[in-house]
Short mmCIF file of C-alpha atoms in Angstrom, two decimals:
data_model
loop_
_atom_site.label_atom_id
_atom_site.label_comp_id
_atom_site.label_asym_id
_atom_site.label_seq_id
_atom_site.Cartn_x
_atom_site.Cartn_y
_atom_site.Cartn_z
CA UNK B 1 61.22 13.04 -153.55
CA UNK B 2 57.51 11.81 -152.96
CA UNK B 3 58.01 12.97 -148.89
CA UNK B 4 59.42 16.25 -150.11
CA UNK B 5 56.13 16.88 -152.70
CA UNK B 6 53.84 15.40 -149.45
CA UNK B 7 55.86 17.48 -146.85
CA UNK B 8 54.67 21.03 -149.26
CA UNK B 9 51.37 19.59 -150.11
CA UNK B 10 50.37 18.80 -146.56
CA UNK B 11 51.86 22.23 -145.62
CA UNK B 12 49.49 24.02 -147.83
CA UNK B 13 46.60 21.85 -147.51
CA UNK B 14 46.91 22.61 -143.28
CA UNK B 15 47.30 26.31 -143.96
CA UNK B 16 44.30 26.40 -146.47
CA UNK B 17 42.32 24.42 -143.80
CA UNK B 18 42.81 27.67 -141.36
CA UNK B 19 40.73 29.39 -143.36
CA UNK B 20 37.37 26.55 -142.79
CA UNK B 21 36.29 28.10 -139.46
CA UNK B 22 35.85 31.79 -141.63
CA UNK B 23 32.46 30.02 -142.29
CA UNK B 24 31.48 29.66 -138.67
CA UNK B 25 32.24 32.74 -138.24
CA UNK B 26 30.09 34.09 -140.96
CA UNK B 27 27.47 31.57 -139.63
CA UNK B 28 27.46 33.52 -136.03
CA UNK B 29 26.95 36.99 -138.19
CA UNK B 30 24.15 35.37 -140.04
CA UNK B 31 22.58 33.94 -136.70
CA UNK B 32 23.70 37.07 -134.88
CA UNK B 33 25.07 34.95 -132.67
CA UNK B 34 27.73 32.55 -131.71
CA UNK B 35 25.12 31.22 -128.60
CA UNK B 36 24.83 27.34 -128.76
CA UNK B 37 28.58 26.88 -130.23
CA UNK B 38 31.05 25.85 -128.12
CA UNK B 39 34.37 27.89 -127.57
CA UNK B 40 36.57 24.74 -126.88
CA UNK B 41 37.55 23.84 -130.30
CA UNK B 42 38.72 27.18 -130.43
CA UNK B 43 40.82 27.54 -127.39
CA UNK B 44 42.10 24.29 -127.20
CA UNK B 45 43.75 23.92 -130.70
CA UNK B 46 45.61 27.47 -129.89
CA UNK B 47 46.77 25.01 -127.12
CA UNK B 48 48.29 22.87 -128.96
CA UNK B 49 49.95 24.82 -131.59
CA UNK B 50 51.64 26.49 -128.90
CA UNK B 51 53.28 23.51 -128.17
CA UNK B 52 54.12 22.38 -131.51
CA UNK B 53 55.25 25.52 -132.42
CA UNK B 54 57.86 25.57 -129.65
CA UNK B 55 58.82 22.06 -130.92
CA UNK B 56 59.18 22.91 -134.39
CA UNK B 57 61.79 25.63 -133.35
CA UNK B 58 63.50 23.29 -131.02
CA UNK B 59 63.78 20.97 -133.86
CA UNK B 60 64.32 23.35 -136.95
CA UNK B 61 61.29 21.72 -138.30
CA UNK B 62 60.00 24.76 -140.72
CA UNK B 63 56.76 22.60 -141.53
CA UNK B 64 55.63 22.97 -137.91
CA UNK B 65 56.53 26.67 -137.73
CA UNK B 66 55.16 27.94 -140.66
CA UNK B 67 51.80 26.07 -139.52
CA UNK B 68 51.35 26.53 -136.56
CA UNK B 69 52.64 30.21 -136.72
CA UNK B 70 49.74 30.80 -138.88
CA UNK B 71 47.19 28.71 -136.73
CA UNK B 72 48.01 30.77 -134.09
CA UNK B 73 47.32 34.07 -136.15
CA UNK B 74 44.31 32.81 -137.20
CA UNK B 75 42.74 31.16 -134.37
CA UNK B 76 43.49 34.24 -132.20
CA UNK B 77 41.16 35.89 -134.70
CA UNK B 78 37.96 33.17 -134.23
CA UNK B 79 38.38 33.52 -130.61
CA UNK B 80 37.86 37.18 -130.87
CA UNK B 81 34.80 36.65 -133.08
CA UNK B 82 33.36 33.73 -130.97
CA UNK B 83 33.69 36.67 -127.73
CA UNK B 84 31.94 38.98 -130.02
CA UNK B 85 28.90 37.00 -131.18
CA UNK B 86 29.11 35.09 -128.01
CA UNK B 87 26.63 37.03 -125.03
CA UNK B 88 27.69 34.55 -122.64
CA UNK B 89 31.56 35.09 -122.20
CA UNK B 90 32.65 33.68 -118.63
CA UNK B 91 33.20 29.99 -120.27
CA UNK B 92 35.31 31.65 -122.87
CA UNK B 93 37.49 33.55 -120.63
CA UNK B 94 38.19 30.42 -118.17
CA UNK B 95 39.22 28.81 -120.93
CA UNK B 96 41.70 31.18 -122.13
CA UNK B 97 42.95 31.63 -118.57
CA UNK B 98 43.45 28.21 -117.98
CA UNK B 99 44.86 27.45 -121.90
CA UNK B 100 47.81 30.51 -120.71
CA UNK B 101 48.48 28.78 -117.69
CA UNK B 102 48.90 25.21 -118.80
CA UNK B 103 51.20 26.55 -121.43
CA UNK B 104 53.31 28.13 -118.78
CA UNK B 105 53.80 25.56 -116.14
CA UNK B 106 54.21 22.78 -119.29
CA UNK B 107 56.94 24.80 -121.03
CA UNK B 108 58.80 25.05 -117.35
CA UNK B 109 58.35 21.35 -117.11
CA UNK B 110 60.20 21.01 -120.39
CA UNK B 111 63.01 23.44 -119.53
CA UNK B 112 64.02 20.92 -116.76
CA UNK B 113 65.06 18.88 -119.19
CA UNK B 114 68.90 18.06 -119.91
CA UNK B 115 70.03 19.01 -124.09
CA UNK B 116 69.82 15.88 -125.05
CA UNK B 117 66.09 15.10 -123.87
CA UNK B 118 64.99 18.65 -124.04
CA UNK B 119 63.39 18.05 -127.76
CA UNK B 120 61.76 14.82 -127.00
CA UNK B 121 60.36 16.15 -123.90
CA UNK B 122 58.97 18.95 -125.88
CA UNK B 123 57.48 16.45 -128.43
CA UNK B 124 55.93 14.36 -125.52
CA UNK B 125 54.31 16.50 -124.18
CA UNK B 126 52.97 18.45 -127.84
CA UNK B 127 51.39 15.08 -128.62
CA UNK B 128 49.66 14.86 -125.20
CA UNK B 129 48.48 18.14 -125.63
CA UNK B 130 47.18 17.11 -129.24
CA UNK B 131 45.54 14.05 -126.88
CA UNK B 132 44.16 16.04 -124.36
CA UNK B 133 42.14 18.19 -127.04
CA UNK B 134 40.09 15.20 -127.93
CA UNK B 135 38.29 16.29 -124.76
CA UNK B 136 37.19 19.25 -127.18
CA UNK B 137 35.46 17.00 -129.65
CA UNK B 138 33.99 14.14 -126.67
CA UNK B 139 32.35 17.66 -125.11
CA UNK B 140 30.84 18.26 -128.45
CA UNK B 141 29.93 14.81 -129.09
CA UNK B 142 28.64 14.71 -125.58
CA UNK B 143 26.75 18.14 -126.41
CA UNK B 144 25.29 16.31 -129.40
CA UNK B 145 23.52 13.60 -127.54
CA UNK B 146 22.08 15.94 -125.09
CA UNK B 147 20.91 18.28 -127.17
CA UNK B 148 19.12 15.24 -129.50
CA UNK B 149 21.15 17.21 -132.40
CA UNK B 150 24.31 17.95 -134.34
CA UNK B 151 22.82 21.65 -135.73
CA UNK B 152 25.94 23.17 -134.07
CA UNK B 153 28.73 21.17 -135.37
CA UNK B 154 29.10 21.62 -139.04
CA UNK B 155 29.57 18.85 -141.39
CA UNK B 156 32.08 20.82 -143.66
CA UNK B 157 34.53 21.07 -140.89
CA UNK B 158 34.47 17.88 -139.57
CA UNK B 159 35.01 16.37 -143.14
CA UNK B 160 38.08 18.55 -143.58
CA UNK B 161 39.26 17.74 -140.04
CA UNK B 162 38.79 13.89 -141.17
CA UNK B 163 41.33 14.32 -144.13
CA UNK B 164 43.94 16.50 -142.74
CA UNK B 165 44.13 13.99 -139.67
CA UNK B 166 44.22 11.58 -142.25
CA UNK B 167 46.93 12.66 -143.94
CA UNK B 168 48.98 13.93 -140.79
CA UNK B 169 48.68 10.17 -139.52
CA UNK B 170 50.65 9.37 -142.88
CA UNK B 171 53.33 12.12 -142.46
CA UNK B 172 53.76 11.07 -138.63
CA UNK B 173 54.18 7.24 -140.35
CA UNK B 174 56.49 7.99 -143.33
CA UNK B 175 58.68 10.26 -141.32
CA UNK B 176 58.92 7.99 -138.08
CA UNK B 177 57.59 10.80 -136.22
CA UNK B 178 55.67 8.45 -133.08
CA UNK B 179 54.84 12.19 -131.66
CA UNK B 180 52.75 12.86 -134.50
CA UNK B 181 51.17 9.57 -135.43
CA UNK B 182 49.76 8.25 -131.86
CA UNK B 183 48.07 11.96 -131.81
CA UNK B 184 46.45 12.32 -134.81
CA UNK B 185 45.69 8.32 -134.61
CA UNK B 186 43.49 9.10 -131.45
CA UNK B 187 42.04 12.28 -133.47
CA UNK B 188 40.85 10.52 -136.13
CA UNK B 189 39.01 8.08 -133.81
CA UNK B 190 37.28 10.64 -132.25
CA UNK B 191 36.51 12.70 -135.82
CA UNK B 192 35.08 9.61 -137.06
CA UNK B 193 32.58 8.64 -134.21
CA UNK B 194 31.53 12.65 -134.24
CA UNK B 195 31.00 12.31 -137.92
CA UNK B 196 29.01 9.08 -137.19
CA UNK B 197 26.28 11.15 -134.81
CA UNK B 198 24.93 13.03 -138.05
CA UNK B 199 23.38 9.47 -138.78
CA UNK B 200 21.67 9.46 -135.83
CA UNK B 201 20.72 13.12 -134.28
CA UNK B 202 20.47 15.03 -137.73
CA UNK B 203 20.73 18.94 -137.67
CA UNK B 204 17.33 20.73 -137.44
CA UNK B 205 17.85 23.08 -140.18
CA UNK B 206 20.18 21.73 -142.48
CA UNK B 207 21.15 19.05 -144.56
CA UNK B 208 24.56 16.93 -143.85
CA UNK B 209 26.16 17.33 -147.10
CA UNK B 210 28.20 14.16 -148.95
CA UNK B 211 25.19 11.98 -146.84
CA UNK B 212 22.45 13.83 -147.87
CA UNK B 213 21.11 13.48 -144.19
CA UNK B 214 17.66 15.50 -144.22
CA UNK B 215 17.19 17.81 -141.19
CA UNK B 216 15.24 17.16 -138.06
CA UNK B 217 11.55 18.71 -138.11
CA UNK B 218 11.38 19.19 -134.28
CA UNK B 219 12.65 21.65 -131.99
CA UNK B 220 16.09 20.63 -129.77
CA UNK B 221 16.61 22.17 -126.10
CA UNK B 222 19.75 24.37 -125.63
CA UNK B 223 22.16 23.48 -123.10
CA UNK B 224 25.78 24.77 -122.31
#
């Protein structure tokens, strides 16, 4: 009964989280423009949901399909606002390119497979596609340090990322999903030490909420 109520719960909670990068968004309008985000967390999730979507209907598992079908609606739509506020495109467009491509030659890879390892090949390769993201949020911490600041990654998002990993971690446990578990166990690693570089490059306009962090009152260089 409790994994049925956590099962809808976590369903909702993911889909409601969708909505979170509607304030980026409305952050790039303010700015009047998207330059000095990064398109990667963007393109890269679509990535994976692609994956997971395909496993979901390989394994009946409506959770994954409901999710990730709406992900994919959704995060279609930031990437088309990122290209909009965004003057610099050709970084976006590789991305994309390469994102299509990786889904085709990985979903050939999987139709190699035999019926009875089809699904776990599927799963395999869903959670190293969940893995490989990470490189997503090492660029921004990366981008962070460079840039002496964390003005471009906001705090709201990477709190919510830090519970819904959280709580995915749990489903992956309670349901003996090892797919699910080892990924988001790596994710939450790498939320926690971006979360950690507020303490030490603060944004330069705004305070980190929860921590009360004060902005920086110096200037930070751009870089892409």
């Amino acid at each position: 009964m409790f994994l049925e109520i956590f099962t809808v719960w976590l369903g909702l909670f993911s889909i409601g989280f969708t909505f979170l990068p509607m304030f980026m968004v409305l952050d790039w309008r303010k700015r009047g423009s998207a330059d000095g985000f990064s398109s990667v967390n963007f393109v890269l999730p679509m990535l994976v949901q692609s994956f997971w979507l395909r496993h979901g209907y390989m394994t009946n598992d409506q959770t994954n399909i409901i999710i990730n079908s709406v992900n994919l609606v959704f995060f279609a739509f930031y990437v088309s606002a990122f290209a909009y506020y965004q003057p610099k495109r050709k970084y976006l467009i590789g991305q994309i390119i390469a994102a299509a491509l990786a889904i085709k030659v990985a979903f050939a890879y999987v139709d190699t497979h035999d019926a009875d390892s089809i699904n776990d090949a599927m799963g395999s390769m869903a959670a190293a596609a969940q893995i490989f993201s990470l490189v997503g949020g090492i660029y921004e911490i990366k981008r962070a340090i460079s840039m002496g600041t964390t003005e471009y990654i906001p705090a709201g998002f990477q709190f919510a990322i830090f519970t819904l990993i959280l709580q995915w971690l749990l489903f992956g446990i309670l349901h003996g999903n090892q797919f699910i578990a080892i990924s988001n166990a790596a994710g939450l690693l790498v939320n926690i030490a971006t979360i950690s570089l507020y303490f030490f490059y603060p944004p330069l306009t705004w305070t980190v909420p929860i921590f009360n962090i004060p902005p920086q009152k110096k200037d930070a260089k751009k870089v892409e």
